[in-house]
Amino acid sequence: MKPIYAAALFSMVCFFTAVIVLPMQLHSQGFSEAETGYFLAFISLMAVIAAWAMPRVVKVRGEFGTLYLAFLAYAAAHLLLAFATGPALLVVAGVLMGSGFGLSVPLVNHMVVEHSPVGLRGQHLAYLSMAIFLGQFLSSFMEFIPGTGHEFFWVRRRWPWW
């Protein structure tokens, strides 16, 4: 179960890091508050579509293969956000970010239910909730990392050890 909890935690960190940092980046590019909200809603819509497709992806790639695909989507989204200066790359990054979320979060929930003995299912789901909320909490500290916008998504060019 520990790899599933770790996947849940890191999925939340990947997703909510973007949600926390994107408004600053989009503001620096001249996007209004409403446009930023529309973009974040677009990411959520992509997550819903990816979650709808997730059972088909699992049939083809398997559970852990789908998780690898989700984290690949997160990585590609963060990379694109590092270089995005216009709407085209932002849209592709939004699709990838939403896909990472939609492929990972419903899947880890399903995996916990499927791989837990009936007597321990509630306890395992509680641990999953803890991992999910811990990931959301840890992502809030991204606000304190020096730098803004593009720098943030590009693995800290100024601080290579970060």
Coordinates of C-alpha atoms in Angstrom, one line a residue:
M1 CA 0.0 0.0 0.0
K2 CA 2.9 2.4 0.6
P3 CA 3.6 2.9 -3.1
I4 CA -0.1 3.8 -3.6
Y5 CA 0.0 6.3 -0.7
A6 CA 3.3 7.8 -2.1
A7 CA 1.7 8.2 -5.6
A8 CA -1.3 9.9 -4.0
L9 CA 0.9 12.3 -2.1
F10 CA 3.2 13.2 -5.0
S11 CA 0.2 13.5 -7.3
M12 CA -1.3 16.2 -5.1
V13 CA 2.1 18.0 -4.8
C14 CA 2.4 18.0 -8.6
F15 CA -1.1 19.2 -9.2
F16 CA -1.5 21.8 -6.4
T17 CA 2.0 23.2 -7.0
A18 CA 0.8 24.3 -10.4
V19 CA -2.5 25.6 -9.0
I20 CA -0.6 27.7 -6.4
V21 CA 2.0 29.1 -8.8
L22 CA 0.0 29.5 -12.0
P23 CA -1.9 32.6 -11.0
M24 CA 1.3 34.5 -10.4
Q25 CA 2.8 33.3 -13.7
L26 CA -0.4 34.1 -15.6
H27 CA -0.6 37.5 -14.0
S28 CA 3.0 38.3 -15.0
Q29 CA 1.9 37.5 -18.6
G30 CA -1.0 39.9 -18.5
F31 CA -3.8 37.5 -17.9
S32 CA -6.8 38.8 -15.9
E33 CA -8.2 37.2 -12.8
A34 CA -11.1 35.9 -14.8
E35 CA -8.9 34.4 -17.5
T36 CA -6.8 32.7 -14.9
G37 CA -9.9 31.3 -13.3
Y38 CA -11.1 30.0 -16.7
F39 CA -7.7 28.4 -17.3
L40 CA -7.8 26.6 -13.9
A41 CA -11.4 25.5 -14.7
F42 CA -10.1 24.2 -18.0
I43 CA -7.5 22.1 -16.2
S44 CA -10.3 20.7 -14.0
L45 CA -12.4 19.8 -17.1
M46 CA -9.4 18.0 -18.6
A47 CA -9.1 16.1 -15.3
V48 CA -12.7 15.0 -15.5
I49 CA -12.2 13.8 -19.1
A50 CA -9.1 11.9 -18.1
A51 CA -10.8 10.3 -15.2
W52 CA -13.6 9.2 -17.5
A53 CA -11.0 7.6 -19.8
M54 CA -8.9 6.1 -16.9
P55 CA -10.5 2.7 -16.8
R56 CA -9.8 2.2 -20.5
V57 CA -6.2 3.3 -20.0
V58 CA -5.8 0.9 -17.1
K59 CA -7.0 -2.0 -19.3
V60 CA -4.3 -1.2 -21.7
R61 CA -1.4 -0.1 -19.5
G62 CA -2.2 -1.7 -16.1
E63 CA -2.5 0.2 -12.8
F64 CA 1.1 1.2 -12.3
G65 CA 1.6 1.8 -16.0
T66 CA -1.2 4.3 -15.8
L67 CA 0.3 6.0 -12.8
Y68 CA 3.6 6.3 -14.7
L69 CA 1.7 7.9 -17.5
A70 CA 0.0 10.3 -15.1
F71 CA 3.4 11.4 -13.7
L72 CA 4.8 11.7 -17.2
A73 CA 1.9 14.0 -18.0
Y74 CA 2.6 16.1 -14.8
A75 CA 6.3 16.3 -15.8
A76 CA 5.5 17.4 -19.3
A77 CA 3.0 19.9 -18.1
H78 CA 5.5 21.5 -15.7
L79 CA 8.1 21.6 -18.4
L80 CA 5.7 23.3 -20.8
L81 CA 4.7 25.8 -18.1
A82 CA 8.3 26.7 -17.7
F83 CA 8.5 27.9 -21.3
A84 CA 4.9 28.9 -22.0
T85 CA 4.7 32.4 -23.2
G86 CA 1.4 32.2 -25.1
P87 CA -2.0 30.5 -25.0
A88 CA -1.0 27.6 -27.3
L89 CA 1.5 26.0 -24.9
L90 CA -0.6 26.9 -21.9
V91 CA -3.5 24.9 -23.4
V92 CA -1.3 21.9 -24.0
A93 CA 0.1 22.2 -20.5
G94 CA -3.4 22.4 -19.1
V95 CA -4.5 19.2 -20.9
L96 CA -1.4 17.4 -19.5
M97 CA -1.9 18.7 -16.0
G98 CA -5.5 17.7 -16.0
S99 CA -4.7 14.4 -17.5
G100 CA -2.1 13.7 -14.7
F101 CA -4.7 14.4 -12.1
G102 CA -7.5 12.5 -13.7
L103 CA -5.4 9.5 -14.3
S104 CA -3.9 9.3 -10.9
V105 CA -6.3 10.4 -8.1
P106 CA -9.3 8.2 -9.1
L107 CA -6.9 5.3 -9.7
V108 CA -5.2 5.4 -6.3
N109 CA -8.6 5.4 -4.7
H110 CA -9.6 2.4 -6.7
M111 CA -6.4 0.6 -6.0
V112 CA -6.7 1.1 -2.2
V113 CA -10.3 -0.3 -2.3
E114 CA -9.3 -3.3 -4.6
H115 CA -6.1 -4.2 -2.8
S116 CA -7.3 -3.8 0.8
P117 CA -8.7 -6.7 2.8
V118 CA -12.3 -6.0 3.7
G119 CA -11.5 -5.7 7.4
L120 CA -8.8 -3.1 6.8
R121 CA -10.4 -1.2 3.9
G122 CA -11.6 1.7 6.1
Q123 CA -8.2 2.1 7.7
H124 CA -6.4 2.0 4.3
L125 CA -8.8 4.6 2.9
A126 CA -8.1 6.8 5.9
Y127 CA -4.4 6.5 5.2
L128 CA -5.1 7.4 1.6
S129 CA -7.0 10.5 2.7
M130 CA -4.0 11.5 4.9
A131 CA -1.6 11.1 2.0
I132 CA -3.9 13.2 -0.3
F133 CA -4.3 16.0 2.2
L134 CA -0.6 15.9 3.2
G135 CA 0.3 16.4 -0.5
Q136 CA -2.1 19.4 -0.7
F137 CA -0.6 20.8 2.5
L138 CA 3.0 20.3 1.4
S139 CA 2.3 22.0 -1.9
S140 CA 1.4 25.2 -0.1
F141 CA 5.0 25.7 0.9
M142 CA 5.9 26.2 -2.8
E143 CA 4.8 29.8 -2.3
F144 CA 7.9 30.4 -0.2
I145 CA 10.4 29.2 -2.8
P146 CA 12.3 32.1 -4.4
G147 CA 11.4 33.0 -7.9
T148 CA 8.2 33.3 -9.9
G149 CA 6.5 32.2 -13.0
H150 CA 8.6 30.4 -15.6
E151 CA 11.6 30.0 -13.2
F152 CA 9.6 28.1 -10.8
F153 CA 8.5 25.3 -13.2
W154 CA 11.9 24.9 -14.7
V155 CA 13.6 23.1 -11.8
R156 CA 15.0 26.2 -10.3
R157 CA 17.6 27.3 -12.8
R158 CA 19.2 29.6 -10.3
W159 CA 19.4 27.0 -7.6
P160 CA 20.4 23.7 -9.3
W161 CA 20.3 21.7 -6.0
W162 CA 16.6 22.6 -5.5

